[in-house]
């Protein structure tokens, strides 16, 4: 068969001969530089030791319907692997790629419900990665599977974001927890600024939608450093590690490797999310004063939440506070931040209820004064943190 076309019979035989297995590629947290998870990637290991990547046999497996058999057999393997990996790191998050047929049948959900119910693995130990092709027909059956997975506490990740395989429209239809930025777009950042803009805009959009972000295909230290500074959450790519056989992945976990980490990216992220709040308040005032009250119900939904606890700037504060250092910096930020959000809420209230432009103008001034104070405190933190990072 070597050098010749692979047939569906070959794949079926390989499956039943136990020649298929998963390799695991680490996912690293930019926040602490350690492995937080891994992606399970199918490999066909021939008896002569040669390895066939999934791209060479999965398309045929999908078109011939064999993929359901593969999932049925390999899901059991995956669960056993996760149990072994969990013994080394209890909160490991293993991402599993699913095809349309996996979501079109009740099997996937049934198995996962049973292994989670019996506590063999926790719902946080597995994530489901899907691309547009997996949910293309958007049938009720697929929607049900996705909602069932979410109800089980399983996170759904949009794979290959930034390519034709993942559409923006999907973001509003599927209850995703995370976006995984496509390796092609990530790789091309080094040669083309447009790709860099696609990546940074994707990170911004994910932040707005409260989605976590993973970048795949990180092949250089420079790409890693860029994404860390841009506030991406997790990293995957050959620069850290290629996909590894399960036991090698476990050994790697045991050795507790460390890659660069920084909470500055998170501060940056928190900052952007905070600026987005500021912009939403000012835009809302602007738009409402230009629109008659009867038409306010038609304003685009902006998810304007005033509670400072919902602003990422507070979340970041909590992360740093709990890590035990620099709490004084954040205490100084806390007051103006809280006051700014209160001023935002009051400004929107005034805009809705008052006819007086003077009152609204005053509200805008107070809001922006607090905003300046928040800016000044954040600048001080950035200066200190960047200084520490450079020294
Ligand atoms: P994917 O889910 O987007 O997986 C990432 C692919 O990028 C993997 O290829 C991985 O080896 C590769 N990769 C990771 N880091 C780098 C890097 O730094 N540079 C480069 N050039 N490549 C990198 P792989 O393992 O060949 O998998 C290809 C695709 O096959 C996957 O794309 C996924 O869509 C599919 N696949 C893999 N395993 C399964 C499975 O169990 N079930 C299903 N349905 N699909 C699977
Ligand atoms: Mg994937
Ligand atoms: Mg991908």
Short mmCIF file of C-alpha atoms and ligand atoms in Angstrom, two decimals:
data_model
loop_
_atom_site.label_atom_id
_atom_site.label_comp_id
_atom_site.label_asym_id
_atom_site.label_seq_id
_atom_site.Cartn_x
_atom_site.Cartn_y
_atom_site.Cartn_z
CA UNK A 1 0.00 0.00 0.00
CA UNK A 2 2.97 2.32 0.60
CA UNK A 3 3.15 5.11 -1.94
CA UNK A 4 -0.26 4.24 -3.28
CA UNK A 5 -3.63 5.84 -2.65
CA UNK A 6 -5.20 5.22 0.73
CA UNK A 7 -8.58 3.52 0.50
CA UNK A 8 -11.48 3.46 2.96
CA UNK A 9 -10.73 -0.24 3.54
CA UNK A 10 -7.14 0.64 4.52
CA UNK A 11 -8.41 3.14 7.08
CA UNK A 12 -10.95 0.69 8.46
CA UNK A 13 -8.28 -2.00 8.79
CA UNK A 14 -5.91 0.46 10.49
CA UNK A 15 -8.62 1.40 12.97
CA UNK A 16 -9.33 -2.21 13.90
CA UNK A 17 -5.64 -3.13 14.00
CA UNK A 18 -5.14 -0.36 16.58
CA UNK A 19 -2.85 1.67 14.31
CA UNK A 20 -4.61 4.96 15.11
CA UNK A 21 -3.67 6.93 18.20
CA UNK A 22 -3.57 10.47 19.49
CA UNK A 23 -0.56 12.72 19.76
CA UNK A 24 -0.82 15.66 22.15
CA UNK A 25 0.42 19.15 21.45
CA UNK A 26 0.87 21.35 24.54
CA UNK A 27 -1.04 24.58 25.04
CA UNK A 28 0.84 27.11 27.14
CA UNK A 29 -0.66 29.92 29.22
CA UNK A 30 0.84 33.31 28.40
CA UNK A 31 -0.02 34.35 31.92
CA UNK A 32 2.16 31.85 33.76
CA UNK A 33 4.28 30.25 31.00
CA UNK A 34 3.31 26.68 31.88
CA UNK A 35 1.34 23.97 30.09
CA UNK A 36 -2.36 24.23 30.82
CA UNK A 37 -3.68 21.86 28.21
CA UNK A 38 -3.07 19.97 25.02
CA UNK A 39 -4.74 19.26 21.70
CA UNK A 40 -5.41 15.63 20.81
CA UNK A 41 -4.35 15.09 17.19
CA UNK A 42 -5.01 11.85 15.38
CA UNK A 43 -2.06 9.89 13.99
CA UNK A 44 -1.93 6.69 11.95
CA UNK A 45 1.22 4.81 12.91
CA UNK A 46 2.01 2.15 10.32
CA UNK A 47 3.63 -1.13 11.42
CA UNK A 48 6.92 0.10 9.87
CA UNK A 49 6.80 3.12 12.20
CA UNK A 50 5.93 5.67 9.53
CA UNK A 51 3.33 8.23 10.54
CA UNK A 52 0.39 9.35 8.42
CA UNK A 53 -1.04 12.75 9.42
CA UNK A 54 -4.82 13.20 9.71
CA UNK A 55 -4.98 15.42 6.63
CA UNK A 56 -4.02 12.38 4.52
CA UNK A 57 -6.86 10.13 5.64
CA UNK A 58 -9.55 12.09 7.50
CA UNK A 59 -11.12 13.69 4.40
CA UNK A 60 -11.73 10.22 2.94
CA UNK A 61 -12.88 8.93 6.34
CA UNK A 62 -15.40 11.77 6.44
CA UNK A 63 -16.69 11.37 2.89
CA UNK A 64 -17.00 7.59 3.27
CA UNK A 65 -18.81 7.83 6.61
CA UNK A 66 -16.00 5.99 8.39
CA UNK A 67 -15.43 8.95 10.66
CA UNK A 68 -18.26 7.80 12.95
CA UNK A 69 -16.47 4.48 13.52
CA UNK A 70 -13.21 6.33 14.12
CA UNK A 71 -14.85 8.57 16.70
CA UNK A 72 -16.58 5.61 18.38
CA UNK A 73 -13.29 3.76 18.81
CA UNK A 74 -10.99 6.73 19.37
CA UNK A 75 -13.18 8.54 21.88
CA UNK A 76 -12.68 5.61 24.26
CA UNK A 77 -8.91 5.89 23.70
CA UNK A 78 -9.07 9.62 24.27
CA UNK A 79 -10.86 9.23 27.62
CA UNK A 80 -8.30 6.63 28.75
CA UNK A 81 -5.48 8.97 27.67
CA UNK A 82 -7.01 11.90 29.53
CA UNK A 83 -7.27 9.78 32.69
CA UNK A 84 -3.55 8.96 32.40
CA UNK A 85 -2.63 12.62 31.78
CA UNK A 86 -4.85 13.75 34.64
CA UNK A 87 -2.80 11.64 37.02
CA UNK A 88 0.05 14.10 36.40
CA UNK A 89 -1.99 17.28 36.07
CA UNK A 90 -5.51 17.06 37.48
CA UNK A 91 -6.83 20.20 35.75
CA UNK A 92 -5.43 19.45 32.28
CA UNK A 93 -7.66 20.69 29.43
CA UNK A 94 -7.52 18.40 26.41
CA UNK A 95 -8.97 19.77 23.19
CA UNK A 96 -10.64 17.28 20.86
CA UNK A 97 -11.52 18.03 17.21
CA UNK A 98 -14.94 16.89 16.08
CA UNK A 99 -16.47 16.45 12.64
CA UNK A 100 -20.04 17.23 11.55
CA UNK A 101 -21.11 13.60 11.91
CA UNK A 102 -19.94 13.57 15.55
CA UNK A 103 -22.39 16.37 16.31
CA UNK A 104 -25.08 14.89 14.10
CA UNK A 105 -25.30 11.76 16.19
CA UNK A 106 -26.13 11.54 19.91
CA UNK A 107 -23.09 9.32 20.48
CA UNK A 108 -20.50 11.96 21.41
CA UNK A 109 -22.74 13.61 23.99
CA UNK A 110 -23.85 10.26 25.40
CA UNK A 111 -20.30 9.02 25.97
CA UNK A 112 -19.12 12.31 27.45
CA UNK A 113 -22.13 12.53 29.74
CA UNK A 114 -21.42 9.04 30.99
CA UNK A 115 -17.66 9.54 31.65
CA UNK A 116 -18.25 12.90 33.30
CA UNK A 117 -21.18 11.51 35.32
CA UNK A 118 -19.02 8.68 36.60
CA UNK A 119 -16.27 11.21 37.38
CA UNK A 120 -13.69 9.45 35.22
CA UNK A 121 -12.89 12.90 33.85
CA UNK A 122 -14.14 16.35 34.80
CA UNK A 123 -16.03 18.52 32.32
CA UNK A 124 -13.08 20.92 32.41
CA UNK A 125 -10.71 18.17 31.26
CA UNK A 126 -12.12 18.15 27.73
CA UNK A 127 -12.82 20.89 25.22
CA UNK A 128 -14.47 20.45 21.84
CA UNK A 129 -12.90 22.17 18.82
CA UNK A 130 -15.09 22.76 15.80
CA UNK A 131 -14.71 24.48 12.45
CA UNK A 132 -17.38 25.84 10.18
CA UNK A 133 -17.54 22.59 8.23
CA UNK A 134 -18.62 20.75 11.39
CA UNK A 135 -21.72 22.91 11.84
CA UNK A 136 -22.33 23.90 8.24
CA UNK A 137 -25.87 22.57 7.92
CA UNK A 138 -26.80 24.01 11.33
CA UNK A 139 -29.39 21.30 11.87
CA UNK A 140 -31.46 21.08 15.04
CA UNK A 141 -29.55 17.92 15.87
CA UNK A 142 -26.21 19.76 15.75
CA UNK A 143 -27.55 22.68 17.80
CA UNK A 144 -28.87 20.19 20.37
CA UNK A 145 -25.50 18.47 20.63
CA UNK A 146 -23.74 21.79 21.12
CA UNK A 147 -26.18 22.92 23.80
CA UNK A 148 -25.94 19.52 25.51
CA UNK A 149 -22.16 19.80 25.58
CA UNK A 150 -22.36 23.28 27.09
CA UNK A 151 -24.90 22.03 29.65
CA UNK A 152 -22.39 19.35 30.62
CA UNK A 153 -19.91 22.15 31.35
CA UNK A 154 -17.76 21.46 28.29
CA UNK A 155 -16.18 24.41 26.49
CA UNK A 156 -16.58 24.76 22.74
CA UNK A 157 -13.69 26.30 20.85
CA UNK A 158 -13.87 27.77 17.36
CA UNK A 159 -10.93 26.32 15.45
CA UNK A 160 -9.07 27.92 12.53
CA UNK A 161 -10.50 31.38 13.16
CA UNK A 162 -9.48 33.75 10.39
CA UNK A 163 -9.80 31.23 7.54
CA UNK A 164 -12.67 30.34 5.25
CA UNK A 165 -13.35 27.40 7.52
CA UNK A 166 -14.61 29.59 10.33
CA UNK A 167 -17.09 32.32 9.70
CA UNK A 168 -18.05 35.33 11.75
CA UNK A 169 -21.69 34.34 11.46
CA UNK A 170 -20.91 31.16 13.38
CA UNK A 171 -19.83 33.23 16.36
CA UNK A 172 -23.37 34.37 16.98
CA UNK A 173 -24.91 30.95 16.40
CA UNK A 174 -22.71 28.70 18.50
CA UNK A 175 -22.09 29.09 22.26
CA UNK A 176 -18.29 29.29 22.00
CA UNK A 177 -16.01 29.83 25.00
CA UNK A 178 -12.83 30.42 23.03
CA UNK A 179 -11.42 31.40 19.64
CA UNK A 180 -8.43 29.62 18.22
CA UNK A 181 -6.62 31.79 15.71
CA UNK A 182 -5.57 29.92 12.61
CA UNK A 183 -1.95 28.95 12.21
CA UNK A 184 -1.75 30.33 8.68
CA UNK A 185 -2.76 33.82 9.78
CA UNK A 186 -0.44 33.62 12.79
CA UNK A 187 2.49 32.47 10.65
CA UNK A 188 2.04 35.20 8.03
CA UNK A 189 2.24 37.99 10.62
CA UNK A 190 6.03 38.02 10.18
CA UNK A 191 5.75 38.94 6.51
CA UNK A 192 2.52 40.86 6.19
CA UNK A 193 1.00 43.58 8.38
CA UNK A 194 -2.53 42.79 7.18
CA UNK A 195 -2.28 39.40 8.85
CA UNK A 196 -1.05 41.07 12.02
CA UNK A 197 -4.13 43.30 11.94
CA UNK A 198 -6.39 40.29 11.45
CA UNK A 199 -4.82 38.68 14.53
CA UNK A 200 -4.99 41.77 16.75
CA UNK A 201 -8.55 42.56 15.63
CA UNK A 202 -9.56 38.97 16.33
CA UNK A 203 -8.10 39.28 19.84
CA UNK A 204 -10.02 42.55 20.32
CA UNK A 205 -13.25 41.02 19.09
CA UNK A 206 -12.83 37.96 21.31
CA UNK A 207 -12.29 40.26 24.29
CA UNK A 208 -15.49 42.17 23.49
CA UNK A 209 -17.37 38.89 23.34
CA UNK A 210 -15.75 37.59 26.53
CA UNK A 211 -14.12 34.71 24.66
CA UNK A 212 -10.73 33.28 25.58
CA UNK A 213 -8.10 33.23 22.85
CA UNK A 214 -5.63 30.61 21.72
CA UNK A 215 -3.09 31.16 18.95
CA UNK A 216 -1.91 28.12 17.04
CA UNK A 217 1.07 27.68 14.73
CA UNK A 218 3.54 29.68 16.83
CA UNK A 219 6.86 28.76 15.28
CA UNK A 220 9.17 31.51 16.53
CA UNK A 221 10.07 33.25 19.75
CA UNK A 222 9.14 36.59 18.13
CA UNK A 223 5.61 35.43 17.33
CA UNK A 224 5.27 34.13 20.87
CA UNK A 225 6.43 37.44 22.37
CA UNK A 226 4.12 39.44 20.11
CA UNK A 227 1.03 37.43 21.06
CA UNK A 228 1.96 37.56 24.73
CA UNK A 229 2.16 41.36 24.58
CA UNK A 230 -1.09 41.52 22.61
CA UNK A 231 -2.96 39.84 25.46
CA UNK A 232 -3.69 36.46 23.84
CA UNK A 233 -4.46 33.83 26.52
CA UNK A 234 -2.86 30.60 25.29
CA UNK A 235 -0.17 29.50 22.87
CA UNK A 236 0.26 26.41 20.75
CA UNK A 237 2.93 25.73 18.17
CA UNK A 238 6.16 24.06 17.15
CA UNK A 239 8.25 26.71 18.93
CA UNK A 240 7.09 25.28 22.25
CA UNK A 241 6.49 21.70 21.17
CA UNK A 242 5.33 19.56 18.28
CA UNK A 243 2.50 17.10 18.96
CA UNK A 244 3.93 14.27 21.10
CA UNK A 245 3.00 10.64 21.78
CA UNK A 246 0.90 10.46 24.95
CA UNK A 247 3.68 9.20 27.22
CA UNK A 248 6.12 11.84 25.96
CA UNK A 249 3.47 14.48 26.63
CA UNK A 250 3.09 13.14 30.17
CA UNK A 251 6.89 13.20 30.67
CA UNK A 252 6.99 16.77 29.40
CA UNK A 253 4.24 17.74 31.86
CA UNK A 254 6.17 16.08 34.68
CA UNK A 255 9.27 18.10 33.85
CA UNK A 256 7.20 21.31 34.36
CA UNK A 257 8.73 23.30 31.49
CA UNK A 258 8.43 27.08 31.51
CA UNK A 259 8.10 29.51 28.62
CA UNK A 260 8.10 33.30 28.87
CA UNK A 261 5.06 34.76 30.58
CA UNK A 262 3.75 38.22 31.36
CA UNK A 263 0.71 39.73 32.95
CA UNK A 264 1.29 42.94 30.98
CA UNK A 265 -0.59 41.45 28.04
CA UNK A 266 -3.48 40.87 30.39
CA UNK A 267 -3.31 44.43 31.65
CA UNK A 268 -3.32 45.59 28.04
CA UNK A 269 -6.35 43.43 27.39
CA UNK A 270 -8.07 44.71 30.50
CA UNK A 271 -7.24 48.22 29.42
CA UNK A 272 -8.76 47.78 25.97
CA UNK A 273 -11.88 46.25 27.48
CA UNK A 274 -12.10 49.22 29.83
CA UNK A 275 -11.63 51.66 26.93
CA UNK A 276 -14.39 49.83 25.14
CA UNK A 277 -16.70 50.52 28.11
CA UNK A 278 -15.79 54.20 27.95
CA UNK A 279 -16.48 54.30 24.24
CA UNK A 280 -19.81 52.50 24.61
CA UNK A 281 -20.97 55.03 27.21
CA UNK A 282 -19.99 58.02 25.07
CA UNK A 283 -21.41 56.44 21.89
CA UNK A 284 -24.68 55.68 23.67
CA UNK A 285 -25.00 59.28 24.86
CA UNK A 286 -24.19 60.52 21.36
CA UNK A 287 -26.63 58.17 19.64
CA UNK A 288 -29.47 58.65 22.13
CA UNK A 289 -29.30 62.42 21.88
CA UNK A 290 -29.62 62.03 18.08
CA UNK A 291 -32.54 59.58 18.23
CA UNK A 292 -36.10 60.03 19.36
CA UNK A 293 -36.93 58.00 22.49
CA UNK A 294 -39.55 55.94 20.60
CA UNK A 295 -36.75 54.56 18.45
CA UNK A 296 -34.35 53.69 21.29
CA UNK A 297 -35.58 50.11 21.32
CA UNK A 298 -34.13 49.74 17.81
CA UNK A 299 -30.60 50.70 18.88
CA UNK A 300 -28.04 47.95 18.24
CA UNK A 301 -27.42 45.88 21.37
CA UNK A 302 -24.06 46.83 22.89
CA UNK A 303 -24.03 44.86 26.11
CA UNK A 304 -23.28 47.96 28.12
CA UNK A 305 -22.79 46.75 31.70
CA UNK A 306 -21.93 49.37 34.31
CA UNK A 307 -20.83 47.20 37.18
CA UNK A 308 -17.04 47.62 37.53
CA UNK A 309 -16.92 43.94 38.50
CA UNK A 310 -17.79 43.14 34.88
CA UNK A 311 -14.92 45.23 33.56
CA UNK A 312 -11.74 43.30 32.84
CA UNK A 313 -9.73 45.99 34.56
CA UNK A 314 -11.21 44.77 37.85
CA UNK A 315 -10.59 41.16 36.91
CA UNK A 316 -6.94 41.86 36.25
CA UNK A 317 -6.73 43.64 39.52
CA UNK A 318 -8.06 40.49 41.19
CA UNK A 319 -5.49 38.27 39.46
CA UNK A 320 -2.64 40.49 40.58
CA UNK A 321 -4.12 40.99 44.01
CA UNK A 322 -4.33 37.28 44.58
CA UNK A 323 -0.77 36.72 43.37
CA UNK A 324 0.35 38.68 46.39
CA UNK A 325 2.42 41.51 44.91
CA UNK A 326 1.79 45.05 43.76
CA UNK A 327 -1.57 45.19 45.47
CA UNK A 328 -0.98 48.82 46.42
CA UNK A 329 -0.87 49.83 42.73
CA UNK A 330 -4.24 48.29 42.24
CA UNK A 331 -5.77 49.71 45.33
CA UNK A 332 -4.95 53.14 43.90
CA UNK A 333 -6.69 52.17 40.67
CA UNK A 334 -9.74 50.78 42.42
CA UNK A 335 -11.34 54.04 43.56
CA UNK A 336 -11.22 56.04 40.32
CA UNK A 337 -12.23 52.92 38.41
CA UNK A 338 -15.30 52.36 40.57
CA UNK A 339 -16.21 56.04 40.44
CA UNK A 340 -15.83 56.15 36.68
CA UNK A 341 -18.27 53.28 36.24
CA UNK A 342 -20.73 54.92 38.64
CA UNK A 343 -20.40 58.16 36.66
CA UNK A 344 -21.04 56.20 33.43
CA UNK A 345 -24.22 54.72 34.84
CA UNK A 346 -25.40 58.08 36.07
CA UNK A 347 -24.58 59.74 32.73
CA UNK A 348 -26.67 57.19 30.81
CA UNK A 349 -29.50 57.64 33.31
CA UNK A 350 -29.38 61.43 32.87
CA UNK A 351 -29.34 61.07 29.08
CA UNK A 352 -32.43 58.87 29.23
CA UNK A 353 -34.40 60.94 31.67
CA UNK A 354 -33.28 64.55 31.41
CA UNK A 355 -34.08 67.06 28.69
CA UNK A 356 -31.33 69.35 29.91
CA UNK A 357 -28.25 69.42 27.71
CA UNK A 358 -26.42 71.18 30.54
CA UNK A 359 -26.98 68.24 32.86
CA UNK A 360 -25.83 65.80 30.20
CA UNK A 361 -22.73 67.89 29.45
CA UNK A 362 -21.90 67.99 33.13
CA UNK A 363 -22.30 64.20 33.33
CA UNK A 364 -19.93 63.80 30.39
CA UNK A 365 -17.34 66.02 32.08
CA UNK A 366 -17.46 64.10 35.37
CA UNK A 367 -17.25 60.78 33.51
CA UNK A 368 -14.18 61.90 31.54
CA UNK A 369 -12.47 63.32 34.64
CA UNK A 370 -12.66 59.91 36.35
CA UNK A 371 -11.59 58.29 33.11
CA UNK A 372 -8.44 60.49 33.08
CA UNK A 373 -7.67 59.44 36.64
CA UNK A 374 -7.96 55.77 35.70
CA UNK A 375 -5.67 56.43 32.69
CA UNK A 376 -3.08 58.07 34.90
CA UNK A 377 -3.04 55.17 37.39
CA UNK A 378 -2.81 52.57 34.63
CA UNK A 379 0.08 54.49 33.01
CA UNK A 380 1.97 54.34 36.31
CA UNK A 381 1.45 50.59 36.55
CA UNK A 382 2.52 50.06 32.92
CA UNK A 383 5.66 52.14 33.45
CA UNK A 384 6.64 50.14 36.51
CA UNK A 385 5.80 46.78 34.99
CA UNK A 386 7.52 47.43 31.70
CA UNK A 387 10.52 48.72 33.63
CA UNK A 388 10.61 45.47 35.63
CA UNK A 389 10.24 43.37 32.49
CA UNK A 390 13.13 45.13 30.75
CA UNK A 391 15.51 45.07 33.74
P1 LIG B 1 -6.23 21.59 13.70
O1 LIG B 1 -7.26 21.17 14.67
O2 LIG B 1 -6.24 23.00 13.26
O3 LIG B 1 -4.85 21.18 14.36
C1 LIG B 1 -3.68 21.95 14.30
C2 LIG B 1 -2.74 21.40 13.25
O4 LIG B 1 -1.64 22.29 13.16
C3 LIG B 1 -2.15 20.05 13.61
O5 LIG B 1 -1.96 19.35 12.39
C4 LIG B 1 -0.80 20.43 14.22
O6 LIG B 1 0.16 19.40 14.14
C5 LIG B 1 -0.42 21.58 13.35
N1 LIG B 1 0.50 22.52 14.01
C6 LIG B 1 0.57 22.83 15.32
N2 LIG B 1 1.52 23.74 15.56
C7 LIG B 1 2.08 24.04 14.36
C8 LIG B 1 3.13 24.93 13.95
O7 LIG B 1 3.74 25.64 14.75
N3 LIG B 1 3.41 24.96 12.61
C9 LIG B 1 2.74 24.20 11.71
N4 LIG B 1 3.11 24.30 10.43
N5 LIG B 1 1.75 23.34 12.06
C10 LIG B 1 1.43 23.27 13.38
P2 LIG B 1 -2.41 17.85 12.23
O8 LIG B 1 -2.11 17.08 13.46
O9 LIG B 1 -1.85 17.38 10.93
O10 LIG B 1 -3.99 17.94 12.12
C11 LIG B 1 -4.62 18.51 11.00
C12 LIG B 1 -6.09 18.62 11.20
O11 LIG B 1 -6.73 17.35 11.27
C13 LIG B 1 -6.47 19.30 12.52
O12 LIG B 1 -6.33 20.68 12.37
C14 LIG B 1 -7.91 18.84 12.70
O13 LIG B 1 -8.78 19.65 11.96
C15 LIG B 1 -7.89 17.47 12.07
N6 LIG B 1 -7.87 16.46 13.14
C16 LIG B 1 -6.81 16.04 13.89
N7 LIG B 1 -7.20 15.10 14.77
C17 LIG B 1 -8.53 14.92 14.60
C18 LIG B 1 -9.53 14.07 15.21
O14 LIG B 1 -9.28 13.31 16.13
N8 LIG B 1 -10.81 14.17 14.73
C19 LIG B 1 -11.16 15.03 13.74
N9 LIG B 1 -12.42 15.07 13.33
N10 LIG B 1 -10.26 15.84 13.15
C20 LIG B 1 -8.96 15.78 13.57
MG1 LIG B 2 -7.98 21.84 16.33
MG1 LIG B 3 -6.68 24.76 13.79
#
